[in-house]
CSV table of C-alpha atoms in Angstrom, one decimal:
chain,number,residue,atom,x,y,z
A,1,MET,CA,49.5,-106.7,-25.4
A,2,THR,CA,46.1,-105.6,-24.6
A,3,ASN,CA,43.3,-107.4,-21.1
A,4,ARG,CA,40.9,-107.2,-23.6
A,5,THR,CA,38.2,-109.8,-23.1
A,6,ILE,CA,35.9,-110.7,-26.1
A,7,VAL,CA,33.4,-113.3,-26.3
A,8,GLU,CA,32.3,-114.3,-29.4
A,9,VAL,CA,29.5,-116.9,-30.3
A,10,HIS,CA,29.4,-118.8,-34.5
A,11,ALA,CA,26.8,-120.8,-35.2
A,12,LEU,CA,25.2,-122.7,-37.6
A,13,GLN,CA,22.3,-123.1,-38.1
A,14,ASN,CA,20.0,-124.7,-40.3
A,15,VAL,CA,16.3,-123.3,-41.8
A,16,PRO,CA,13.9,-125.0,-43.3
A,17,PRO,CA,11.7,-123.8,-45.9
A,18,SER,CA,10.7,-120.2,-43.9
A,19,ASN,CA,10.7,-116.1,-44.3
A,20,ILE,CA,11.5,-114.4,-40.5
A,21,ASN,CA,13.7,-111.7,-42.6
A,22,ARG,CA,11.6,-110.2,-45.0
A,23,ASP,CA,12.6,-106.5,-47.1
A,24,ASP,CA,10.0,-104.3,-48.3
A,25,THR,CA,8.8,-106.4,-50.9
A,26,GLY,CA,7.7,-109.3,-48.7
A,27,ALA,CA,10.6,-111.0,-49.8
A,28,PRO,CA,13.1,-113.3,-48.3
A,29,LYS,CA,15.6,-110.7,-47.1
A,30,THR,CA,18.9,-111.1,-49.5
A,31,ALA,CA,22.7,-110.0,-50.0
A,32,VAL,CA,25.0,-110.9,-52.3
A,33,TYR,CA,28.3,-111.9,-51.2
A,34,GLY,CA,31.4,-113.7,-52.6
A,35,GLY,CA,29.6,-112.4,-55.9
A,36,VAL,CA,26.3,-115.2,-55.3
A,37,THR,CA,22.8,-114.8,-54.0
A,38,ARG,CA,22.5,-115.7,-49.8
A,39,ALA,CA,19.9,-116.2,-48.0
A,40,ARG,CA,20.3,-112.9,-45.2
A,41,VAL,CA,18.5,-111.8,-41.6
A,42,SER,CA,19.3,-108.8,-40.6
A,43,SER,CA,21.6,-107.5,-37.1
A,44,GLN,CA,18.6,-106.4,-36.1
A,45,ALA,CA,15.6,-108.9,-36.4
A,46,TRP,CA,18.2,-111.4,-34.2
A,47,LYS,CA,19.1,-108.5,-31.7
A,48,ARG,CA,15.2,-108.4,-31.1
A,49,ALA,CA,14.5,-111.3,-30.9
A,50,THR,CA,17.3,-111.7,-28.3
A,51,ARG,CA,16.1,-109.2,-26.5
A,52,LYS,CA,12.8,-111.0,-26.2
A,53,HIS,CA,14.5,-113.8,-24.9
A,54,PHE,CA,15.7,-111.8,-22.1
A,55,THR,CA,12.1,-111.3,-21.3
A,56,THR,CA,11.6,-115.0,-20.6
A,57,VAL,CA,15.0,-115.5,-18.1
A,58,LEU,CA,14.9,-111.7,-16.0
A,59,ASP,CA,12.8,-109.9,-14.1
A,60,PRO,CA,11.7,-107.0,-15.4
A,61,SER,CA,13.7,-105.2,-12.9
A,62,GLU,CA,16.6,-106.2,-15.1
A,63,LEU,CA,15.5,-105.1,-18.5
A,64,GLY,CA,14.2,-101.5,-20.5
A,65,VAL,CA,11.6,-100.2,-22.6
A,66,ARG,CA,12.7,-98.7,-25.8
A,67,THR,CA,9.1,-96.7,-26.9
A,68,LYS,CA,8.1,-93.6,-27.8
A,69,GLN,CA,5.2,-93.6,-25.0
A,70,VAL,CA,7.9,-92.5,-22.3
A,71,ALA,CA,5.6,-90.0,-21.1
A,72,VAL,CA,2.9,-92.6,-20.8
A,73,LEU,CA,4.8,-94.9,-18.8
A,74,LEU,CA,6.5,-92.7,-16.1
A,75,ALA,CA,2.8,-91.6,-15.6
A,76,GLN,CA,1.4,-94.4,-15.1
A,77,ARG,CA,5.0,-95.1,-12.4
A,78,ILE,CA,4.1,-91.6,-10.6
A,79,ALA,CA,0.6,-92.0,-9.4
A,80,ALA,CA,2.0,-96.0,-8.2
A,81,LYS,CA,3.8,-93.7,-5.4
A,82,GLN,CA,1.7,-91.3,-4.8
A,83,ALA,CA,-2.5,-91.4,-5.6
A,84,GLU,CA,-3.5,-88.0,-5.8
A,85,LEU,CA,-1.7,-87.6,-8.6
A,86,VAL,CA,-3.3,-89.5,-11.2
A,87,GLY,CA,-4.5,-89.1,-15.6
A,88,ALA,CA,-3.9,-85.6,-16.4
A,89,PRO,CA,-1.6,-84.4,-13.0
A,90,ALA,CA,0.8,-87.4,-13.1
A,91,MET,CA,1.7,-86.3,-17.0
A,92,ALA,CA,2.5,-83.7,-17.0
A,93,LEU,CA,5.3,-84.6,-14.1
A,94,ALA,CA,6.2,-87.2,-16.7
A,95,VAL,CA,6.6,-84.8,-19.6
A,96,GLU,CA,8.3,-82.1,-17.4
A,97,VAL,CA,11.1,-84.9,-16.0
A,98,LEU,CA,11.5,-86.4,-19.4
A,99,GLN,CA,12.6,-83.9,-20.9
A,100,ALA,CA,15.3,-82.4,-18.0
A,101,ALA,CA,16.2,-86.5,-18.0
A,102,THR,CA,17.3,-86.7,-22.1
A,103,GLY,CA,16.6,-83.3,-23.8
A,104,ALA,CA,13.8,-84.3,-25.8
A,105,LYS,CA,10.6,-83.4,-27.1
A,106,ILE,CA,7.8,-84.6,-25.0
A,107,GLU,CA,4.4,-83.8,-26.6
A,108,ALA,CA,0.9,-84.6,-29.0
A,109,PRO,CA,1.6,-86.4,-32.3
A,110,LYS,CA,0.5,-83.9,-35.4
A,111,ARG,CA,-1.4,-85.2,-37.8
A,112,LYS,CA,-2.9,-84.1,-41.3
A,113,SER,CA,-6.8,-82.3,-41.1
A,114,ALA,CA,-7.9,-81.6,-44.9
A,115,LYS,CA,-9.8,-78.1,-42.8
A,116,SER,CA,-6.6,-76.9,-41.7
A,117,GLY,CA,-5.8,-77.4,-45.5
A,118,GLY,CA,-3.0,-80.3,-44.5
A,119,GLU,CA,-1.6,-78.7,-42.3
A,120,ASP,CA,-0.4,-80.0,-39.2
A,121,VAL,CA,-2.5,-79.8,-35.4
A,122,GLY,CA,-2.0,-80.9,-32.6
A,123,THR,CA,-4.3,-84.2,-31.0
A,124,PRO,CA,-5.7,-83.4,-28.2
A,125,GLU,CA,-6.7,-87.0,-27.1
A,126,ALA,CA,-3.5,-88.4,-27.9
A,127,ALA,CA,-1.2,-88.6,-24.9
A,128,PRO,CA,2.4,-86.5,-24.9
A,129,GLN,CA,5.1,-88.2,-26.8
A,130,SER,CA,8.5,-88.4,-27.9
A,131,SER,CA,9.5,-87.6,-31.5
A,132,TYR,CA,12.0,-91.0,-31.6
A,133,LEU,CA,12.5,-94.2,-30.0
A,134,MET,CA,13.6,-94.1,-26.3
A,135,PHE,CA,15.1,-96.4,-24.0
A,136,LEU,CA,15.1,-96.6,-20.5
A,137,SER,CA,15.6,-99.0,-18.2
A,138,ASN,CA,13.0,-99.5,-15.5
A,139,ARG,CA,15.3,-98.8,-12.7
A,140,GLN,CA,16.0,-95.5,-14.7
A,141,PHE,CA,12.1,-94.9,-14.6
A,142,ASP,CA,11.4,-95.5,-11.3
A,143,ALA,CA,13.9,-93.3,-9.9
A,144,LEU,CA,12.6,-90.5,-12.5
A,145,ALA,CA,9.1,-91.3,-10.9
A,146,ASP,CA,10.4,-90.9,-7.8
A,147,LEU,CA,12.3,-87.8,-8.9
A,148,ALA,CA,9.0,-86.0,-10.3
A,149,VAL,CA,6.8,-86.1,-7.4
A,150,GLU,CA,9.1,-85.3,-5.5
A,151,GLY,CA,9.1,-81.7,-7.3
A,152,GLY,CA,5.4,-82.6,-7.0
A,153,ALA,CA,2.9,-79.0,-9.0
A,154,ASP,CA,6.4,-76.4,-9.3
A,155,ILE,CA,8.1,-79.4,-10.6
A,156,LYS,CA,9.1,-76.4,-13.8
A,157,ALA,CA,10.6,-74.4,-10.9
A,158,PHE,CA,12.5,-78.0,-9.1
A,159,LEU,CA,13.8,-78.5,-12.4
A,160,LYS,CA,15.2,-75.1,-13.1
A,161,ASP,CA,18.1,-75.8,-10.7
A,162,LYS,CA,20.7,-76.8,-12.0
A,163,GLU,CA,21.1,-79.3,-9.3
A,164,GLN,CA,18.3,-80.8,-9.9
A,165,LYS,CA,18.3,-80.9,-13.9
A,166,ASP,CA,21.4,-82.5,-13.4
A,167,ARG,CA,20.0,-85.2,-11.3
A,168,ALA,CA,17.2,-86.0,-13.2
A,169,LYS,CA,20.2,-86.6,-16.4
A,170,LYS,CA,22.1,-88.7,-14.1
A,171,ILE,CA,19.3,-91.3,-12.9
A,172,ALA,CA,18.8,-91.7,-16.9
A,173,ASN,CA,22.7,-92.4,-17.5
A,174,THR,CA,22.9,-94.6,-14.5
A,175,ARG,CA,21.0,-98.3,-14.1
A,176,HIS,CA,21.7,-99.4,-17.8
A,177,SER,CA,19.9,-102.3,-17.8
A,178,VAL,CA,21.3,-105.6,-20.1
A,179,ASP,CA,20.3,-104.7,-23.3
A,180,ILE,CA,20.6,-101.0,-22.8
A,181,ALA,CA,24.5,-102.0,-21.5
A,182,LEU,CA,24.2,-104.6,-24.5
A,183,PHE,CA,22.8,-103.0,-27.3
A,184,GLY,CA,23.0,-99.9,-27.0
A,185,ARG,CA,21.0,-96.7,-26.7
A,186,MET,CA,20.8,-93.5,-28.8
A,187,VAL,CA,19.2,-90.1,-27.7
A,188,ALA,CA,19.8,-87.6,-29.9
A,189,ASN,CA,18.7,-84.2,-28.5
A,190,ALA,CA,21.5,-85.8,-25.7
A,191,ALA,CA,24.5,-87.2,-27.1
A,192,ASP,CA,26.4,-87.0,-23.1
A,193,ILE,CA,23.6,-90.1,-22.1
A,194,ASN,CA,24.4,-91.8,-25.7
A,195,VAL,CA,25.5,-95.8,-24.3
A,196,ASP,CA,28.1,-97.7,-26.8
A,197,ALA,CA,26.9,-100.9,-27.3
A,198,ALA,CA,29.2,-103.9,-25.8
A,199,ALA,CA,27.5,-106.4,-28.5
A,200,GLN,CA,28.2,-107.1,-32.2
A,201,VAL,CA,26.0,-108.5,-34.1
A,202,ALA,CA,26.4,-109.5,-37.4
A,203,HIS,CA,24.1,-110.2,-40.2
A,204,ALA,CA,23.4,-114.3,-40.7
A,205,LEU,CA,24.2,-115.5,-44.3
A,206,SER,CA,24.2,-118.0,-45.4
A,207,VAL,CA,27.0,-120.3,-46.4
A,208,HIS,CA,25.3,-120.7,-50.1
A,209,ARG,CA,23.7,-119.9,-52.9
A,210,VAL,CA,20.4,-119.4,-52.3
A,211,GLU,CA,17.0,-119.0,-54.8
A,212,SER,CA,14.0,-117.5,-53.4
A,213,GLU,CA,10.7,-119.8,-53.6
A,214,SER,CA,7.3,-118.2,-54.3
A,215,ASP,CA,4.2,-120.4,-52.4
A,216,TYR,CA,1.0,-120.1,-54.2
A,217,TYR,CA,-1.5,-121.2,-51.3
A,218,THR,CA,-5.5,-121.2,-52.0
A,219,ALA,CA,-8.3,-120.6,-49.1
A,220,VAL,CA,-11.9,-122.5,-48.8
A,221,ASP,CA,-14.4,-120.6,-47.3
A,222,ASP,CA,-16.1,-123.4,-45.4
A,223,GLN,CA,-19.3,-122.6,-46.3
A,224,ASN,CA,-19.7,-122.7,-49.6
A,225,THR,CA,-22.4,-124.8,-51.6
A,226,ALA,CA,-21.6,-128.3,-53.5
A,227,ASP,CA,-21.7,-126.2,-56.0
A,228,GLU,CA,-19.5,-123.4,-55.6
A,229,THR,CA,-16.3,-125.1,-55.9
A,230,GLY,CA,-14.0,-121.9,-56.3
A,231,ALA,CA,-11.6,-120.0,-53.2
A,232,GLY,CA,-12.4,-118.3,-51.2
A,233,MET,CA,-8.7,-116.6,-51.1
A,234,ILE,CA,-5.9,-117.1,-53.0
A,235,GLY,CA,-2.4,-115.2,-52.5
A,236,THR,CA,1.7,-116.6,-53.3
A,237,VAL,CA,4.4,-115.8,-50.4
A,238,ASP,CA,8.5,-115.7,-50.7
A,239,PHE,CA,10.5,-118.3,-49.4
A,240,ASN,CA,14.1,-119.6,-49.2
A,241,SER,CA,15.8,-122.3,-47.4
A,242,ALA,CA,19.0,-122.2,-45.9
A,243,THR,CA,22.6,-122.9,-43.5
A,244,LEU,CA,23.1,-119.8,-41.7
A,245,TYR,CA,26.2,-118.7,-40.8
A,246,ARG,CA,25.6,-116.7,-37.7
A,247,TYR,CA,27.9,-114.3,-35.9
A,248,ALA,CA,28.0,-112.0,-32.8
A,249,ALA,CA,30.8,-110.8,-30.3
A,250,VAL,CA,30.7,-108.7,-26.5
A,251,ASP,CA,33.0,-106.9,-25.6
A,252,VAL,CA,33.1,-107.6,-21.9
A,253,ASP,CA,34.8,-104.2,-20.4
A,254,ARG,CA,32.7,-102.1,-22.4
A,255,LEU,CA,29.9,-104.2,-21.2
A,256,GLU,CA,31.0,-104.0,-17.7
A,257,ASP,CA,30.9,-99.5,-17.9
A,258,ASN,CA,27.9,-99.6,-18.7
A,259,LEU,CA,26.1,-101.3,-16.3
A,260,GLY,CA,28.1,-100.3,-13.5
A,261,LYS,CA,28.2,-96.6,-15.1
A,262,GLY,CA,27.5,-94.1,-12.1
A,263,LEU,CA,27.6,-96.0,-9.7
A,264,SER,CA,28.6,-96.3,-6.5
A,265,GLU,CA,31.9,-98.4,-5.4
A,266,ASP,CA,28.5,-99.8,-2.3
A,267,ASP,CA,26.0,-100.5,-5.1
A,268,SER,CA,26.1,-103.1,-8.0
A,269,PRO,CA,24.2,-103.4,-11.1
A,270,ALA,CA,21.4,-105.4,-11.2
A,271,THR,CA,22.4,-107.8,-13.3
A,272,PRO,CA,25.9,-109.0,-12.8
A,273,VAL,CA,28.8,-108.6,-15.6
A,274,ARG,CA,28.8,-112.8,-15.8
A,275,ARG,CA,24.5,-113.1,-15.6
A,276,ALA,CA,24.8,-110.5,-18.6
A,277,VAL,CA,27.1,-112.8,-20.8
A,278,GLU,CA,25.4,-115.9,-19.9
A,279,VAL,CA,22.1,-114.0,-21.0
A,280,PHE,CA,23.3,-113.2,-24.0
A,281,LEU,CA,25.0,-116.0,-24.9
A,282,ASP,CA,21.4,-117.8,-24.1
A,283,GLY,CA,19.3,-115.7,-25.4
A,284,PHE,CA,21.0,-115.6,-28.8
A,285,VAL,CA,22.5,-119.0,-29.0
A,286,SER,CA,18.0,-120.3,-29.2
A,287,SER,CA,16.0,-117.4,-30.6
A,288,LEU,CA,14.6,-117.2,-34.0
A,289,PRO,CA,12.9,-114.0,-35.8
A,290,THR,CA,9.7,-114.5,-35.7
A,291,GLY,CA,8.2,-113.7,-39.6
A,292,LYS,CA,6.0,-115.9,-40.8
A,293,ILE,CA,6.6,-118.8,-38.1
A,294,ASN,CA,3.1,-119.7,-38.5
A,295,THR,CA,3.0,-120.4,-41.7
A,296,PHE,CA,6.3,-122.3,-42.2
A,297,GLY,CA,6.4,-123.5,-38.2
A,298,ASN,CA,10.0,-123.4,-38.9
A,299,HIS,CA,11.7,-123.3,-35.4
A,300,THR,CA,15.4,-124.8,-35.1
A,301,LEU,CA,18.4,-124.3,-33.1
A,302,PRO,CA,22.1,-124.0,-34.2
A,303,ASP,CA,23.9,-127.6,-35.2
A,304,VAL,CA,27.2,-125.6,-33.9
A,305,VAL,CA,28.1,-123.6,-31.6
A,306,ILE,CA,31.8,-122.5,-31.0
A,307,VAL,CA,32.5,-119.8,-28.6
A,308,LYS,CA,35.1,-118.0,-28.2
A,309,LEU,CA,37.0,-115.4,-25.5
A,310,ARG,CA,39.6,-113.2,-27.0
A,311,SER,CA,42.0,-111.1,-25.5
A,312,SER,CA,42.8,-109.1,-28.7
A,313,ARG,CA,40.2,-108.1,-31.0
A,314,PRO,CA,36.8,-109.6,-32.8
A,315,ILE,CA,37.1,-111.8,-35.6
A,316,SER,CA,34.2,-113.3,-37.6
A,317,PHE,CA,35.4,-116.7,-40.1
A,318,VAL,CA,32.7,-115.3,-42.5
A,319,SER,CA,35.1,-115.4,-45.3
A,320,ALA,CA,35.4,-119.2,-44.4
A,321,PHE,CA,32.2,-118.8,-46.1
A,322,GLU,CA,32.8,-116.5,-49.2
A,323,ARG,CA,33.1,-119.6,-51.5
A,324,PRO,CA,29.6,-120.2,-51.9
A,325,VAL,CA,29.6,-124.6,-50.0
A,326,THR,CA,27.8,-126.8,-52.3
A,327,ALA,CA,26.2,-129.7,-51.5
A,328,ASP,CA,27.4,-132.9,-52.6
A,329,GLU,CA,25.7,-136.0,-53.9
A,330,PHE,CA,24.4,-137.1,-51.2
A,331,GLY,CA,22.9,-133.3,-50.5
A,332,GLY,CA,23.5,-131.0,-47.7
A,333,HIS,CA,24.6,-128.1,-46.9
A,334,LEU,CA,26.0,-128.6,-43.3
A,335,GLU,CA,28.8,-131.3,-43.2
A,336,PRO,CA,31.3,-129.0,-45.7
A,337,ALA,CA,30.2,-126.1,-43.9
A,338,CYS,CA,31.2,-128.0,-41.1
A,339,ALA,CA,34.6,-129.2,-42.8
A,340,ARG,CA,35.7,-125.9,-44.4
A,341,LEU,CA,35.6,-123.7,-40.8
A,342,ALA,CA,37.6,-126.8,-39.8
A,343,ASP,CA,40.3,-125.9,-41.6
A,344,TYR,CA,39.4,-122.1,-41.6
A,345,VAL,CA,39.2,-121.5,-38.2
A,346,PRO,CA,43.3,-122.9,-37.5
A,347,GLU,CA,44.9,-121.0,-40.6
A,348,ILE,CA,43.4,-117.3,-39.6
A,349,GLU,CA,44.3,-117.7,-36.0
A,350,ARG,CA,47.7,-119.0,-36.7
A,351,ALA,CA,48.5,-116.7,-39.4
A,352,TYR,CA,47.9,-113.6,-37.0
A,353,GLY,CA,48.7,-115.3,-33.6
A,354,GLU,CA,45.2,-116.0,-32.1
A,355,GLU,CA,46.1,-119.3,-31.2
A,356,ASP,CA,46.5,-118.7,-28.1
A,357,THR,CA,42.1,-118.7,-26.9
A,358,ASP,CA,39.4,-120.0,-24.4
A,359,THR,CA,37.9,-122.0,-27.3
A,360,TRP,CA,34.7,-124.7,-26.0
A,361,VAL,CA,32.2,-125.9,-29.2
A,362,LEU,CA,28.9,-127.4,-28.8
A,363,ARG,CA,27.4,-129.6,-31.8
A,364,VAL,CA,25.0,-132.1,-32.2
A,365,GLY,CA,24.8,-135.0,-35.0
A,366,PRO,CA,27.2,-136.5,-37.3
A,367,ALA,CA,27.7,-134.2,-39.5
A,368,THR,CA,29.7,-131.5,-37.2
A,369,ARG,CA,31.6,-133.8,-35.9
A,370,LYS,CA,34.9,-132.3,-37.8
A,371,LEU,CA,34.5,-129.9,-35.5
A,372,ALA,CA,35.0,-131.7,-32.5
A,373,ASP,CA,39.1,-130.7,-32.7
A,374,LEU,CA,38.2,-127.0,-32.8
A,375,GLY,CA,38.1,-126.3,-29.1
A,376,THR,CA,36.9,-128.6,-25.6
A,377,GLU,CA,33.6,-130.2,-26.4
A,378,VAL,CA,30.2,-129.1,-24.3
A,379,PRO,CA,28.0,-131.4,-23.6
A,380,SER,CA,24.8,-129.3,-23.4
A,381,MET,CA,23.9,-125.3,-23.7
A,382,ARG,CA,23.3,-125.2,-20.1
A,383,GLN,CA,27.0,-126.1,-19.7
A,384,LEU,CA,28.1,-123.7,-22.1
A,385,THR,CA,26.6,-120.6,-21.0
A,386,ALA,CA,28.4,-121.7,-16.9
A,387,LEU,CA,31.2,-122.8,-18.4
A,388,VAL,CA,31.8,-118.9,-20.8
A,389,GLY,CA,30.5,-117.4,-18.1
A,390,ALA,CA,32.9,-118.5,-15.1
A,391,ALA,CA,35.6,-117.9,-17.6
A,392,VAL,CA,34.6,-114.2,-18.6
A,393,ALA,CA,34.7,-113.5,-14.3
A,394,GLU,CA,37.7,-115.0,-13.6
A,395,ARG,CA,39.5,-113.1,-16.5
A,396,LEU,CA,37.9,-110.2,-15.0
A,397,GLU,CA,38.4,-110.9,-11.4
A,398,HIS,CA,42.4,-111.5,-12.7
A,399,HIS,CA,42.7,-108.0,-15.2
A,400,GLY,CA,40.8,-105.9,-11.5
């Protein structure tokens, strides 16, 4: 018998005409599932939206920054700690410390020059940057800045000392922010400081067949005279509408390990595990990718949220919709989708011995009534996050 702690989030969300996640042609992303085309929103898009939501509820010290401009950010923190280290001196320290901590090459970006026959040449006016996106927590930036100031002008000799170089790497692999702990991090030049993601987010799929449409629009020039009746601009934008099934799972044990990595028994993570779970639950459910949001104003929230606390393994319910849902004579996909889940969930859990799970259901409107018996009904998102957080804390204390 396993003692894992897995939090699952299942949601059904209606999205009206929109284009919240588009492909390289500008059309809404799609996928073939069950032999038919479905609307799709990539996991990357929803993880990005969830991370943006974190900034509204967490202090910046609890979050990380994913950027190539790591040297610029670190140089700013070095200068803030020691006034005389401004500009080039701070940047030089930042570059050396980052290279020691991550193994990444930090240098000014290259550009093509016509005068050099198309060869790559340095760009002196550009600040040094990493060749790929790096994800560091704000607490890691602060600690690296302290190390840089300690090393001072003789930073290269300082970091040649194995003990100091190990300190730099340990700083980069300790005090992970909640977003790094949840979504993971890859450092190409230092695999030993990679962070395995605690959260898995599925691509959202429509429960039904979908066909994208195209909106032909015109814009009138406000300065047109009476004789000028044509449009100042014309164009098209692709869109679709869908009832989406959304799914995510959090390995709470891995989350706890990521948040506490490298900390002593007397120290504690910036964000407690319970708080991290609650923030993820609220952020994933409440967030929405913002592609073409000004064009379509498609601000919706899920009509159904089902949260399960498991002790074995994550289970997605997407197979309930392998056969696409069809609307009845009155229209609508939400109600038949709820009926599918009401039938499928007990069956799959009974077949695999997963009935003994804590389940909470947040639902809105009569179309969702068939899901009332799946678990404990919760009247609000605030109460849902509190109940799940308390259950996670109790489970971790019991396992501890």
